[in-house]
Amino acid sequence: MTHEATALAPPTTSPKTAPAPAPRSPRTRGGGRHGSRWTPWLYLAPALLVLAALLLYPIYQLGLISFLEYTQAQVSGGEPTTFKGLGNYRTLFADAQFWQVLLATVVFAAACVVTTLAVGCALAVLLTRIRALPRLALMLAALGAWATPAVTGSTVWVFLFDPDYGPVNRLLGLGDFSWTYGRFSAFALVLFEVVWCSFPFVMVTVYAGIRAIPSEVLEAASLDGASQWRIWRSVIAPMLRPILIVVTIQSIIWDFKVFTQIYVMTAGGGIAGQNLVLNVYAYQKAFASSQYSLGSAIGVVMLLILLTVTLVYLRLMRRQGEEL
């Protein structure tokens, strides 16, 4: 009788109403919850070590020489090396030519960046509207320009615009006009070559970003009557903002430190140095004039400028990540 009553009695706790066990916090092998914070750094550690070995010591030597009296006499051991502190920087900042070269570098780099982005983005949009075979031909031609060494590309462009044997002057009817004689024409010629070898990176990157945009979004904008320019400005460009930030910052870094194109196409900086940029100016100070300390000081100034641009890039990327 007791066993039957016990069997017929309802259970005190229903399986459906039983409290579920509390979820456990995720843990990793490397030290619990905070282990995942160091996981990306562990993957980046080999590359960071290689970069540190290749960059830290040269940067240290660059900064050290910029604080010393270091000319050909010190290199040959004829005179002892003396510490000048900020003397090289005072000499550099007091030189009017330095500020002229810095302004020319900034303007030239800005023109190269704007033109490269315009050409690259326009061709990226074109790639989305042409058929497979023309698209493949354009991609191969662009990648061929991108893969061409800077010295080779600069030499070819100098030949194309040569006043005596170049075909461009004949086609344009310019006669014996010398592109490298005038300051602005020489800068324009170098700009053409820099854009020619730089736009493929922008084109391929932006094209990949456009292909990643859902087609339904573009079709909806087209059905609403938006023009192609309005679709690019209001739909595509906002969605490509992270990619556009990346290609813009990288283009600024590349174009700001242009050396080979200027040096080859203007024969070391143009007539009377009218086409100097900071990299060529530093080379002339360090190796042509044997003022290695002044050349190092120019290198440090360039390093600080590019470091500032990189920090702005990282800040923009972080802010973009927070918005997403």
CSV table of N, CA and C in Angstrom, one decimal, residues 54-143:
chain,number,residue,atom,x,y,z
A,54,LEU,N,64.7,44.3,-39.1
A,54,LEU,CA,65.0,45.0,-40.3
A,54,LEU,C,64.9,46.6,-40.2
A,55,LEU,N,64.1,47.0,-39.3
A,55,LEU,CA,63.8,48.5,-39.2
A,55,LEU,C,64.4,49.2,-38.0
A,56,LEU,N,64.4,48.6,-36.8
A,56,LEU,CA,64.8,49.3,-35.6
A,56,LEU,C,66.2,49.8,-35.7
A,57,TYR,N,67.1,48.9,-36.1
A,57,TYR,CA,68.5,49.3,-36.1
A,57,TYR,C,68.8,50.4,-37.1
A,58,PRO,N,68.3,50.3,-38.4
A,58,PRO,CA,68.5,51.4,-39.3
A,58,PRO,C,67.9,52.7,-38.8
A,59,ILE,N,66.7,52.6,-38.2
A,59,ILE,CA,66.0,53.9,-37.7
A,59,ILE,C,66.9,54.5,-36.6
A,60,TYR,N,67.4,53.6,-35.7
A,60,TYR,CA,68.3,54.1,-34.6
A,60,TYR,C,69.5,54.8,-35.2
A,61,GLN,N,70.2,54.2,-36.2
A,61,GLN,CA,71.3,54.8,-36.8
A,61,GLN,C,71.0,56.1,-37.6
A,62,LEU,N,69.8,56.1,-38.2
A,62,LEU,CA,69.4,57.3,-38.8
A,62,LEU,C,69.2,58.5,-37.8
A,63,GLY,N,68.5,58.2,-36.7
A,63,GLY,CA,68.4,59.2,-35.7
A,63,GLY,C,69.7,59.6,-35.1
A,64,LEU,N,70.6,58.6,-34.8
A,64,LEU,CA,71.9,59.0,-34.2
A,64,LEU,C,72.7,59.9,-35.1
A,65,ILE,N,72.8,59.6,-36.4
A,65,ILE,CA,73.6,60.4,-37.3
A,65,ILE,C,73.0,61.8,-37.4
A,66,SER,N,71.7,61.9,-37.3
A,66,SER,CA,71.1,63.2,-37.4
A,66,SER,C,71.5,64.2,-36.3
A,67,PHE,N,72.0,63.6,-35.2
A,67,PHE,CA,72.5,64.4,-34.0
A,67,PHE,C,74.0,64.6,-34.0
A,68,LEU,N,74.7,64.1,-35.0
A,68,LEU,CA,76.2,64.2,-35.0
A,68,LEU,C,76.6,65.1,-36.1
A,69,GLU,N,77.9,65.4,-36.0
A,69,GLU,CA,78.6,66.1,-37.2
A,69,GLU,C,79.2,64.9,-38.0
A,70,TYR,N,78.6,64.6,-39.1
A,70,TYR,CA,78.9,63.4,-39.8
A,70,TYR,C,79.1,63.8,-41.3
A,71,THR,N,80.3,64.1,-41.8
A,71,THR,CA,80.5,64.4,-43.2
A,71,THR,C,81.6,63.4,-43.7
A,72,GLN,N,82.1,63.7,-44.9
A,72,GLN,CA,83.1,62.8,-45.5
A,72,GLN,C,84.4,62.7,-44.6
A,73,ALA,N,84.7,63.8,-43.9
A,73,ALA,CA,85.9,63.8,-43.0
A,73,ALA,C,85.7,62.8,-41.9
A,74,GLN,N,84.5,62.7,-41.3
A,74,GLN,CA,84.2,61.7,-40.3
A,74,GLN,C,84.1,60.3,-40.8
A,75,VAL,N,83.6,60.1,-42.0
A,75,VAL,CA,83.5,58.8,-42.6
A,75,VAL,C,84.9,58.2,-42.9
A,76,SER,N,85.8,59.0,-43.4
A,76,SER,CA,87.2,58.6,-43.6
A,76,SER,C,88.0,58.5,-42.4
A,77,GLY,N,87.5,59.0,-41.3
A,77,GLY,CA,88.3,58.9,-40.0
A,77,GLY,C,89.3,60.0,-39.9
A,78,GLY,N,89.2,61.0,-40.7
A,78,GLY,CA,90.2,62.1,-40.6
A,78,GLY,C,89.9,63.1,-39.4
A,79,GLU,N,88.6,63.2,-39.0
A,79,GLU,CA,88.3,64.0,-37.9
A,79,GLU,C,87.3,63.3,-37.0
A,80,PRO,N,87.4,63.5,-35.7
A,80,PRO,CA,86.5,62.8,-34.8
A,80,PRO,C,85.0,63.3,-34.9
A,81,THR,N,84.1,62.4,-34.6
A,81,THR,CA,82.7,62.7,-34.7
A,81,THR,C,82.3,63.5,-33.4
A,82,THR,N,81.6,64.6,-33.7
A,82,THR,CA,81.2,65.4,-32.6
A,82,THR,C,79.6,65.4,-32.5
A,83,PHE,N,79.1,65.6,-31.3
A,83,PHE,CA,77.7,65.6,-31.0
A,83,PHE,C,77.2,67.1,-31.2
A,84,LYS,N,76.2,67.2,-32.1
A,84,LYS,CA,75.7,68.6,-32.4
A,84,LYS,C,74.3,68.8,-31.8
A,85,GLY,N,73.7,67.8,-31.3
A,85,GLY,CA,72.3,67.9,-30.7
A,85,GLY,C,71.3,68.2,-31.8
A,86,LEU,N,70.6,69.3,-31.6
A,86,LEU,CA,69.6,69.7,-32.6
A,86,LEU,C,70.1,70.7,-33.6
A,87,GLY,N,71.5,70.8,-33.7
A,87,GLY,CA,72.1,71.8,-34.6
A,87,GLY,C,71.8,71.5,-36.1
A,88,ASN,N,71.7,70.2,-36.5
A,88,ASN,CA,71.4,69.8,-37.8
A,88,ASN,C,70.0,70.2,-38.2
A,89,TYR,N,69.1,70.0,-37.2
A,89,TYR,CA,67.7,70.4,-37.5
A,89,TYR,C,67.5,71.9,-37.6
A,90,ARG,N,68.3,72.6,-36.8
A,90,ARG,CA,68.2,74.1,-36.9
A,90,ARG,C,68.7,74.5,-38.3
A,91,THR,N,69.8,73.9,-38.7
A,91,THR,CA,70.3,74.3,-40.0
A,91,THR,C,69.3,73.9,-41.1
A,92,LEU,N,68.7,72.8,-41.0
A,92,LEU,CA,67.7,72.3,-42.0
A,92,LEU,C,66.5,73.2,-42.0
A,93,PHE,N,65.9,73.6,-40.9
A,93,PHE,CA,64.7,74.4,-40.8
A,93,PHE,C,65.0,75.8,-41.2
A,94,ALA,N,66.3,76.3,-41.1
A,94,ALA,CA,66.6,77.6,-41.5
A,94,ALA,C,66.9,77.7,-43.0
A,95,ASP,N,67.0,76.6,-43.7
A,95,ASP,CA,67.2,76.6,-45.1
A,95,ASP,C,65.9,76.8,-45.9
A,96,ALA,N,65.8,77.9,-46.6
A,96,ALA,CA,64.6,78.1,-47.4
A,96,ALA,C,64.3,77.1,-48.4
A,97,GLN,N,65.4,76.4,-49.0
A,97,GLN,CA,65.2,75.4,-50.0
A,97,GLN,C,64.4,74.2,-49.4
A,98,PHE,N,64.7,73.9,-48.1
A,98,PHE,CA,64.0,72.8,-47.5
A,98,PHE,C,62.5,73.0,-47.5
A,99,TRP,N,62.1,74.2,-47.1
A,99,TRP,CA,60.6,74.4,-47.1
A,99,TRP,C,60.0,74.5,-48.5
A,100,GLN,N,60.8,74.9,-49.5
A,100,GLN,CA,60.3,74.9,-50.9
A,100,GLN,C,60.1,73.4,-51.3
A,101,VAL,N,61.1,72.6,-51.0
A,101,VAL,CA,61.0,71.2,-51.4
A,101,VAL,C,59.9,70.5,-50.7
A,102,LEU,N,59.7,70.8,-49.4
A,102,LEU,CA,58.6,70.2,-48.6
A,102,LEU,C,57.3,70.5,-49.2
A,103,LEU,N,57.1,71.8,-49.6
A,103,LEU,CA,55.8,72.2,-50.2
A,103,LEU,C,55.6,71.5,-51.5
A,104,ALA,N,56.7,71.5,-52.3
A,104,ALA,CA,56.6,70.8,-53.6
A,104,ALA,C,56.2,69.3,-53.4
A,105,THR,N,56.8,68.7,-52.4
A,105,THR,CA,56.6,67.3,-52.2
A,105,THR,C,55.1,67.1,-51.8
A,106,VAL,N,54.6,67.9,-50.9
A,106,VAL,CA,53.2,67.8,-50.4
A,106,VAL,C,52.2,68.0,-51.6
A,107,VAL,N,52.5,69.0,-52.4
A,107,VAL,CA,51.6,69.3,-53.5
A,107,VAL,C,51.6,68.2,-54.6
A,108,PHE,N,52.9,67.7,-54.9
A,108,PHE,CA,53.0,66.7,-55.9
A,108,PHE,C,52.4,65.4,-55.4
A,109,ALA,N,52.6,65.0,-54.1
A,109,ALA,CA,52.0,63.8,-53.6
A,109,ALA,C,50.5,63.9,-53.6
A,110,ALA,N,49.9,65.0,-53.2
A,110,ALA,CA,48.5,65.2,-53.2
A,110,ALA,C,47.9,65.1,-54.6
A,111,ALA,N,48.6,65.6,-55.6
A,111,ALA,CA,48.1,65.5,-57.0
A,111,ALA,C,48.2,64.1,-57.5
A,112,CYS,N,49.2,63.4,-57.1
A,112,CYS,CA,49.3,61.9,-57.5
A,112,CYS,C,48.3,61.1,-56.8
A,113,VAL,N,48.0,61.4,-55.5
A,113,VAL,CA,47.0,60.6,-54.8
A,113,VAL,C,45.6,60.8,-55.4
A,114,VAL,N,45.2,62.1,-55.6
A,114,VAL,CA,43.9,62.4,-56.2
A,114,VAL,C,43.7,61.8,-57.6
A,115,THR,N,44.7,61.9,-58.4
A,115,THR,CA,44.6,61.4,-59.8
A,115,THR,C,44.6,59.9,-59.8
A,116,THR,N,45.4,59.3,-58.9
A,116,THR,CA,45.4,57.8,-58.8
A,116,THR,C,44.1,57.2,-58.4
A,117,LEU,N,43.5,57.9,-57.4
A,117,LEU,CA,42.2,57.4,-56.9
A,117,LEU,C,41.1,57.6,-57.9
A,118,ALA,N,41.1,58.8,-58.6
A,118,ALA,CA,40.1,59.0,-59.6
A,118,ALA,C,40.2,58.0,-60.8
A,119,VAL,N,41.4,57.7,-61.3
A,119,VAL,CA,41.6,56.8,-62.4
A,119,VAL,C,41.3,55.4,-61.9
A,120,GLY,N,41.8,55.0,-60.7
A,120,GLY,CA,41.5,53.6,-60.2
A,120,GLY,C,40.1,53.4,-60.0
A,121,CYS,N,39.4,54.3,-59.3
A,121,CYS,CA,37.9,54.1,-59.1
A,121,CYS,C,37.1,54.1,-60.3
A,122,ALA,N,37.4,55.0,-61.3
A,122,ALA,CA,36.7,55.0,-62.6
A,122,ALA,C,36.9,53.7,-63.3
A,123,LEU,N,38.1,53.1,-63.4
A,123,LEU,CA,38.3,51.9,-64.1
A,123,LEU,C,37.7,50.7,-63.3
A,124,ALA,N,37.6,50.8,-62.0
A,124,ALA,CA,37.0,49.7,-61.2
A,124,ALA,C,35.5,49.7,-61.5
A,125,VAL,N,34.9,50.8,-61.6
A,125,VAL,CA,33.4,50.8,-62.0
A,125,VAL,C,33.3,50.3,-63.4
A,126,LEU,N,34.2,50.7,-64.3
A,126,LEU,CA,34.2,50.2,-65.7
A,126,LEU,C,34.3,48.7,-65.7
A,127,LEU,N,35.1,48.1,-64.9
A,127,LEU,CA,35.3,46.6,-64.9
A,127,LEU,C,33.9,45.9,-64.6
A,128,THR,N,33.1,46.6,-63.8
A,128,THR,CA,31.8,45.9,-63.4
A,128,THR,C,30.8,46.0,-64.6
A,129,ARG,N,31.1,46.8,-65.6
A,129,ARG,CA,30.1,47.0,-66.7
A,129,ARG,C,30.5,46.5,-68.0
A,130,ILE,N,31.7,45.9,-68.1
A,130,ILE,CA,32.1,45.3,-69.4
A,130,ILE,C,32.1,43.8,-69.3
A,131,ARG,N,32.2,43.1,-70.4
A,131,ARG,CA,32.2,41.7,-70.5
A,131,ARG,C,33.5,41.1,-70.0
A,132,ALA,N,33.4,39.7,-70.0
A,132,ALA,CA,34.5,39.0,-69.3
A,132,ALA,C,35.8,39.2,-70.1
A,133,LEU,N,35.8,39.1,-71.4
A,133,LEU,CA,37.1,39.2,-72.2
A,133,LEU,C,37.7,40.6,-72.1
A,134,PRO,N,37.0,41.7,-72.3
A,134,PRO,CA,37.6,43.0,-72.1
A,134,PRO,C,38.0,43.2,-70.7
A,135,ARG,N,37.3,42.7,-69.7
A,135,ARG,CA,37.7,42.8,-68.3
A,135,ARG,C,39.0,42.1,-68.1
A,136,LEU,N,39.2,40.9,-68.6
A,136,LEU,CA,40.4,40.2,-68.4
A,136,LEU,C,41.6,40.9,-69.1
A,137,ALA,N,41.4,41.5,-70.3
A,137,ALA,CA,42.4,42.2,-71.0
A,137,ALA,C,42.8,43.5,-70.2
A,138,LEU,N,41.8,44.2,-69.6
A,138,LEU,CA,42.1,45.4,-68.9
A,138,LEU,C,42.9,45.0,-67.6
A,139,MET,N,42.5,43.9,-66.9
A,139,MET,CA,43.1,43.5,-65.7
A,139,MET,C,44.6,43.1,-66.0
A,140,LEU,N,44.8,42.4,-67.0
A,140,LEU,CA,46.2,42.0,-67.3
A,140,LEU,C,47.0,43.2,-67.7
A,141,ALA,N,46.5,44.1,-68.4
A,141,ALA,CA,47.3,45.3,-68.8
A,141,ALA,C,47.6,46.1,-67.6
A,142,ALA,N,46.6,46.3,-66.6
A,142,ALA,CA,46.9,47.0,-65.4
A,142,ALA,C,47.9,46.3,-64.5
A,143,LEU,N,47.8,45.0,-64.4
A,143,LEU,CA,48.7,44.3,-63.5
A,143,LEU,C,50.1,44.3,-64.1
